[in-house]
mmCIF file of C-alpha atoms in Angstrom:
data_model
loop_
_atom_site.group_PDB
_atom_site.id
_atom_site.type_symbol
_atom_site.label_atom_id
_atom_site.label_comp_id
_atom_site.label_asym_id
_atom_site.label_seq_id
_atom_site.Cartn_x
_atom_site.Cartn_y
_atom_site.Cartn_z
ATOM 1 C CA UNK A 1 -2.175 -14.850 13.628
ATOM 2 C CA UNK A 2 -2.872 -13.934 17.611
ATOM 3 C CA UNK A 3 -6.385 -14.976 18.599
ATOM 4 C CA UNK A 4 -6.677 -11.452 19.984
ATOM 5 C CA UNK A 5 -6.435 -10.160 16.273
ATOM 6 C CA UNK A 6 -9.284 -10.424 13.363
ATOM 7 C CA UNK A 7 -9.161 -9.116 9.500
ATOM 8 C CA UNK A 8 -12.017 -8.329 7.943
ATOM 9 C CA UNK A 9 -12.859 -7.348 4.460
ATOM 10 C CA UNK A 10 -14.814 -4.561 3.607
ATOM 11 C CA UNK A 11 -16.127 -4.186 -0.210
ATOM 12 C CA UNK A 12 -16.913 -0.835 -2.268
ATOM 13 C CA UNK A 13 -19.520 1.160 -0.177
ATOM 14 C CA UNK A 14 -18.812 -0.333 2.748
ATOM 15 C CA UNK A 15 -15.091 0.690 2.531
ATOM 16 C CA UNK A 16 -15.668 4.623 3.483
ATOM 17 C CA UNK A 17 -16.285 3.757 7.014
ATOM 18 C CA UNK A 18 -13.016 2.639 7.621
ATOM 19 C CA UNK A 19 -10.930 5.208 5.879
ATOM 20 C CA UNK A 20 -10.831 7.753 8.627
ATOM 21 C CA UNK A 21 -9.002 4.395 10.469
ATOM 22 C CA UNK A 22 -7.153 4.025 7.098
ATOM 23 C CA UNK A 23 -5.714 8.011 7.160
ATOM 24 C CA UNK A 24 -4.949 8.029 10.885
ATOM 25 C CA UNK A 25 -2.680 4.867 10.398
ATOM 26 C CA UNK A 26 -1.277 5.819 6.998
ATOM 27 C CA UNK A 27 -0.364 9.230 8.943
ATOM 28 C CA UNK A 28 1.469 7.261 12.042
ATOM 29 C CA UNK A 29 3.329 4.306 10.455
ATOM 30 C CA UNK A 30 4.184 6.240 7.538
ATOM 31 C CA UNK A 31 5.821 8.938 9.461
ATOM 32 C CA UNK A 32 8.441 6.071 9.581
ATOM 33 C CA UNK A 33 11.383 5.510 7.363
ATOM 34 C CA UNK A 34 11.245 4.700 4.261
ATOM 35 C CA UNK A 35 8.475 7.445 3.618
ATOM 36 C CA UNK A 36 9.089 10.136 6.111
ATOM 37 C CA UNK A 37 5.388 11.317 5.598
ATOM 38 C CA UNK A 38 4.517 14.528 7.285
ATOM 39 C CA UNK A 39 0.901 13.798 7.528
ATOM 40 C CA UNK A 40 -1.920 15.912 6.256
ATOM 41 C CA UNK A 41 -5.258 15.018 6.902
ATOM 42 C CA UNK A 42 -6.501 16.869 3.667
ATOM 43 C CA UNK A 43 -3.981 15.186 1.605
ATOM 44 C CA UNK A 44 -5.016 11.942 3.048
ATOM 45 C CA UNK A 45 -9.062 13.390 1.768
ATOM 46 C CA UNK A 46 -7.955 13.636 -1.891
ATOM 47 C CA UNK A 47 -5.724 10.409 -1.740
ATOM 48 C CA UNK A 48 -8.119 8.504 -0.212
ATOM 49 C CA UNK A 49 -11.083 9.506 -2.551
ATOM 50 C CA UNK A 50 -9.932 6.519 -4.880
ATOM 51 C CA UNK A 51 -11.563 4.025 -2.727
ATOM 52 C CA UNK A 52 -15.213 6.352 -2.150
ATOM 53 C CA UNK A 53 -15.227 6.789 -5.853
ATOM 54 C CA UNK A 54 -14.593 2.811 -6.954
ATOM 55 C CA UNK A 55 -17.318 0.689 -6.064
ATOM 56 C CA UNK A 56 -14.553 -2.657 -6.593
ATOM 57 C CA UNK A 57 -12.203 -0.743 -3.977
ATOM 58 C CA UNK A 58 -11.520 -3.409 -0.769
ATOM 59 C CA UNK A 59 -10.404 -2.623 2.463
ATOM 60 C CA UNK A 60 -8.931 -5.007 5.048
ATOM 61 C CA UNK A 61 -9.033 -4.071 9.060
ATOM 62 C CA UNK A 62 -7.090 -5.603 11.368
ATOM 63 C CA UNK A 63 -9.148 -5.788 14.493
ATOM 64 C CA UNK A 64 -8.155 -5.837 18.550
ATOM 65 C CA UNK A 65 -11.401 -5.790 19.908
ATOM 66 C CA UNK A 66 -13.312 -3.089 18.688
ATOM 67 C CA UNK A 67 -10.151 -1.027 17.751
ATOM 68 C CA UNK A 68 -8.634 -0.793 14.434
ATOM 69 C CA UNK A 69 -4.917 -1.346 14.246
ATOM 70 C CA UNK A 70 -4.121 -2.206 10.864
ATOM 71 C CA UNK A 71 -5.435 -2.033 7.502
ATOM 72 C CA UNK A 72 -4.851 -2.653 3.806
ATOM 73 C CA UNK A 73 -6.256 -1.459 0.545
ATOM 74 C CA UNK A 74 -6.730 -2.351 -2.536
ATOM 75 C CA UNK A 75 -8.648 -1.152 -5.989
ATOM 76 C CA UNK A 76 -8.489 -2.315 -10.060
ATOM 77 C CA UNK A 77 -5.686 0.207 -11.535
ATOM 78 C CA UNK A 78 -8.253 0.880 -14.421
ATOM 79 C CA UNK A 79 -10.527 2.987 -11.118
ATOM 80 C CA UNK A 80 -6.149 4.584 -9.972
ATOM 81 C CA UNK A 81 -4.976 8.066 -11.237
ATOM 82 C CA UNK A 82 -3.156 7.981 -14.512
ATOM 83 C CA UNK A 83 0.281 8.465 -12.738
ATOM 84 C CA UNK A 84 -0.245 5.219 -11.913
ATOM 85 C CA UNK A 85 -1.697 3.332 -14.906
ATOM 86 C CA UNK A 86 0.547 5.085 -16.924
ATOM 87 C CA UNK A 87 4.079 2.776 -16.499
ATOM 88 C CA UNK A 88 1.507 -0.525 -17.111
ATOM 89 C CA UNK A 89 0.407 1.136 -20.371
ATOM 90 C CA UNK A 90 4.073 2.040 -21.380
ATOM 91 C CA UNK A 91 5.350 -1.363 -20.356
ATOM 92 C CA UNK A 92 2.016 -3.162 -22.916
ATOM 93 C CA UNK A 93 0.201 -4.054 -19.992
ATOM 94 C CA UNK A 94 -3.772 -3.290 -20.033
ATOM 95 C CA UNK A 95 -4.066 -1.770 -16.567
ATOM 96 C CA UNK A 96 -8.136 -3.416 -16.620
ATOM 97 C CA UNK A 97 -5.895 -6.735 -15.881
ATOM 98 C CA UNK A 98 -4.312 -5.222 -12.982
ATOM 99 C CA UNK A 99 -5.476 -4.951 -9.096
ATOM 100 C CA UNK A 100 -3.208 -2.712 -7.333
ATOM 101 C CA UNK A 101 -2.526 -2.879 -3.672
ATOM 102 C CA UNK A 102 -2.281 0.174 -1.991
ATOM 103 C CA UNK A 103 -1.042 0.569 1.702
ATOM 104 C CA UNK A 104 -0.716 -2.117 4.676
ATOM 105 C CA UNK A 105 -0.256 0.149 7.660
ATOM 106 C CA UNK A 106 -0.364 -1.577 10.412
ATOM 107 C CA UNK A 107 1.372 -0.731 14.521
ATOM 108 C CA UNK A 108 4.236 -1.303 15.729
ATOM 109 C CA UNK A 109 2.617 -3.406 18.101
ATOM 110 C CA UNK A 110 0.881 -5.837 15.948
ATOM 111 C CA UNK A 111 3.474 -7.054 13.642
ATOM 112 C CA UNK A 112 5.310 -9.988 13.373
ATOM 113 C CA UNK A 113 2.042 -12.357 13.602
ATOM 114 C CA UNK A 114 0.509 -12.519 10.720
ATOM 115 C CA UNK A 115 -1.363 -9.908 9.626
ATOM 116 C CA UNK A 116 0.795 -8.803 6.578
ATOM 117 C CA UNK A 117 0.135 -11.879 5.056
ATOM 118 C CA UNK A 118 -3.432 -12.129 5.633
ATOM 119 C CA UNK A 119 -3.586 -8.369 4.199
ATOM 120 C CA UNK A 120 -1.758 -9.548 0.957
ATOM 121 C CA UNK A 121 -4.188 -12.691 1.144
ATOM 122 C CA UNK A 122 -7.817 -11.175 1.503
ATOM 123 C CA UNK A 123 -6.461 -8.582 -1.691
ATOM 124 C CA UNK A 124 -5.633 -11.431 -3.906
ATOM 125 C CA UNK A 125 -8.938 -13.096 -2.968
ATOM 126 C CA UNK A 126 -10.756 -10.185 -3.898
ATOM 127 C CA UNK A 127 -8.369 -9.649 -6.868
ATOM 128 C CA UNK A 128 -9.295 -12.978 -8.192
ATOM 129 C CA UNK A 129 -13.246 -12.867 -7.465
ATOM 130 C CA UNK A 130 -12.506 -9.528 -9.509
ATOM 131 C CA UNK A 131 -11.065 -12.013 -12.536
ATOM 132 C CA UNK A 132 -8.014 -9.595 -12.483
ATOM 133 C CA UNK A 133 -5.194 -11.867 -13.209
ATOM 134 C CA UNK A 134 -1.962 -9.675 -11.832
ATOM 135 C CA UNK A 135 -1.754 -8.545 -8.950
ATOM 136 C CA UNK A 136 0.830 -4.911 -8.165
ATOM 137 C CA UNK A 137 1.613 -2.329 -5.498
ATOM 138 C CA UNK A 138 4.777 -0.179 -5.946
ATOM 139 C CA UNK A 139 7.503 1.101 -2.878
ATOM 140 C CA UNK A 140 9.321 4.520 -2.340
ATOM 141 C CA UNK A 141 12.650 3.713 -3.985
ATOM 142 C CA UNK A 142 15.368 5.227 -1.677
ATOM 143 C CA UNK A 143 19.063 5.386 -2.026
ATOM 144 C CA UNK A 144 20.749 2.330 0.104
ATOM 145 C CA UNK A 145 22.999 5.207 1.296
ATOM 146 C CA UNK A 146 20.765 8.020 2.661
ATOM 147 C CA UNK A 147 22.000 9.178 5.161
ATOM 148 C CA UNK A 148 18.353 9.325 7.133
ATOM 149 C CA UNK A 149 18.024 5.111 7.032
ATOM 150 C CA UNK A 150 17.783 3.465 10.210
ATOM 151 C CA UNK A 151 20.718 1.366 11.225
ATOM 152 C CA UNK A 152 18.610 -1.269 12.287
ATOM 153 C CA UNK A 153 16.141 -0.938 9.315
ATOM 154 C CA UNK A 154 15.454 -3.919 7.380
ATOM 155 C CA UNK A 155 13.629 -3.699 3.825
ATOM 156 C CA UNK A 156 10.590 -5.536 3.173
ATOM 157 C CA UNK A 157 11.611 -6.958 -0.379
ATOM 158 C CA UNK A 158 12.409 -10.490 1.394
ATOM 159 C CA UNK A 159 8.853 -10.708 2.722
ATOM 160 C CA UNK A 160 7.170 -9.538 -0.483
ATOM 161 C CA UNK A 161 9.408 -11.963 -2.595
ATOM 162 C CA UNK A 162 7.856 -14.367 -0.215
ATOM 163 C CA UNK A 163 4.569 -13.632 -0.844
ATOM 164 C CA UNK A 164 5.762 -14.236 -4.656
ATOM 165 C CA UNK A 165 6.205 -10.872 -6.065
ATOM 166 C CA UNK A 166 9.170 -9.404 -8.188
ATOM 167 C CA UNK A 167 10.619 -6.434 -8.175
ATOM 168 C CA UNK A 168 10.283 -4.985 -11.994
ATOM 169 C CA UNK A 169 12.750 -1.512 -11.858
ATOM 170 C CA UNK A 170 11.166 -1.158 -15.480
ATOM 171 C CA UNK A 171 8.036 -0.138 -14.151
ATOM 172 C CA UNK A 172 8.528 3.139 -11.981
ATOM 173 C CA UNK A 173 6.295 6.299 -11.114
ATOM 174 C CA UNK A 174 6.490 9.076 -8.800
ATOM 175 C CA UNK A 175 3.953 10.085 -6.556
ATOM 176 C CA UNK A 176 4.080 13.520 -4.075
ATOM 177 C CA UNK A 177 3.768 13.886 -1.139
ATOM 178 C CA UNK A 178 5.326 16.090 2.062
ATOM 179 C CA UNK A 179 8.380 14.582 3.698
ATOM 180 C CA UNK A 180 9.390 15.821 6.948
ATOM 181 C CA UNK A 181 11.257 18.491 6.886
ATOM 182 C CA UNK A 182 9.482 19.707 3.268
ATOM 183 C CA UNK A 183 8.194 22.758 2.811
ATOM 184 C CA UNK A 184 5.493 21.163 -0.025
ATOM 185 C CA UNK A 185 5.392 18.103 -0.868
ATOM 186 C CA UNK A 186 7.929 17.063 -4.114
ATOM 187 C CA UNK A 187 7.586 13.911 -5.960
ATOM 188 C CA UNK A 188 9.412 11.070 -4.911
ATOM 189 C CA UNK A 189 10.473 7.700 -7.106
ATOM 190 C CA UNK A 190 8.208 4.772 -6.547
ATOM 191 C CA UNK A 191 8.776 1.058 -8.393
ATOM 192 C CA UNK A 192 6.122 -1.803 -8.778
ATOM 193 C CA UNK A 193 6.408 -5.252 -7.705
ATOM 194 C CA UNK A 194 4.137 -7.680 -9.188
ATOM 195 C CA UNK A 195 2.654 -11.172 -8.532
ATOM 196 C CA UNK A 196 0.906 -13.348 -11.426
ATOM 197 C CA UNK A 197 -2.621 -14.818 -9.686
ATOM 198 C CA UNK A 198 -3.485 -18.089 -10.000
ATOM 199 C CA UNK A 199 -7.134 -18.761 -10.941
#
């Protein structure tokens, strides 16, 4: 990682400071394909309530200087709406032995040294101090031909396969939100990738 950039982890209480930084990325990078997010600060208030309400919620900043540029979250699924528990509990998987990671948001500016995997890193450590032995976070699931992907585009699944999780097209849910161009926001087909943790 570039000496000019820190992460640090920030544990239940101490998350709700940095969720203000958390919505005003999640509003910017998201606005980017594959989500298309048309950001709503009091949609990003109710989403983000997960984190204020579990006292095992974890965020990680990514620091330049005082600034926040990045940041990943992170919660049990047992403390995550329903929508989300529910494909674990259909699948025979007890959601209380699942951490889920959220979002890593992070600029345009800051990527491609490091931080992603130091995001994924600082989650399983908390995962594991936790004694949560899987590890998930699930992806908008577009067509490969929409017509609205980026030529240049190019998916994250090698990096997360990397970081040793698997795609599992069994496991799927679908969360709403506003894309641009929306009216109201519809639901839209998410799939889980997990990752077993070693003790």
């Amino acid at each position: 990682m570039s000496e000019s950039l820190r992460l640090q982890r920030f544990v239940g209480p101490a998350v709700a400071q940095y969720l203000p930084d958390v919505a005003r990325l999640r509003i910017a990078v998201f606005r980017e394909w594959p989500y298309l997010y048309d950001g709503d600060p009091a949609y990003e208030e109710g989403y983000l309530r997960t984190y204020t309400a579990s006292p095992r919620s974890v965020v990680v900043a990514a620091f330049d200087g005082g600034r926040v540029v990045g940041a990943a979250t992170g919660v049990p699924l047992a403390d995550e709406p329903p929508e989300l528990r529910q494909p674990f509990v259909d699948a025979g998987i007890d959601p209380a032995r699942v951490f889920y990671c959220g979002e890593s948001v992070l600029l345009p500016a800051y990527r491609g040294r490091g931080v992603g995997v130091g995001f994924f890193a600082a989650r399983e450590a908390h995962a594991r101090a936790l004694g949560l032995p899987l590890s998930a976070f699930c992806a908008v699931d577009r067509r490969p031909d929409d017509p609205r992907r980026p030529h240049a585009y190019v998916p994250l699944d090698a990096f997360w396969g990397r970081r040793g999780y698997r795609r599992h097209p069994e496991l799927r849910a679908a969360l709403a939100w506003q894309e641009l161009g929306e009216a109201a926001a519809t639901p839209k087909p998410m799939v889980f990738w997990t990752k077993a943790l070693a003790p």
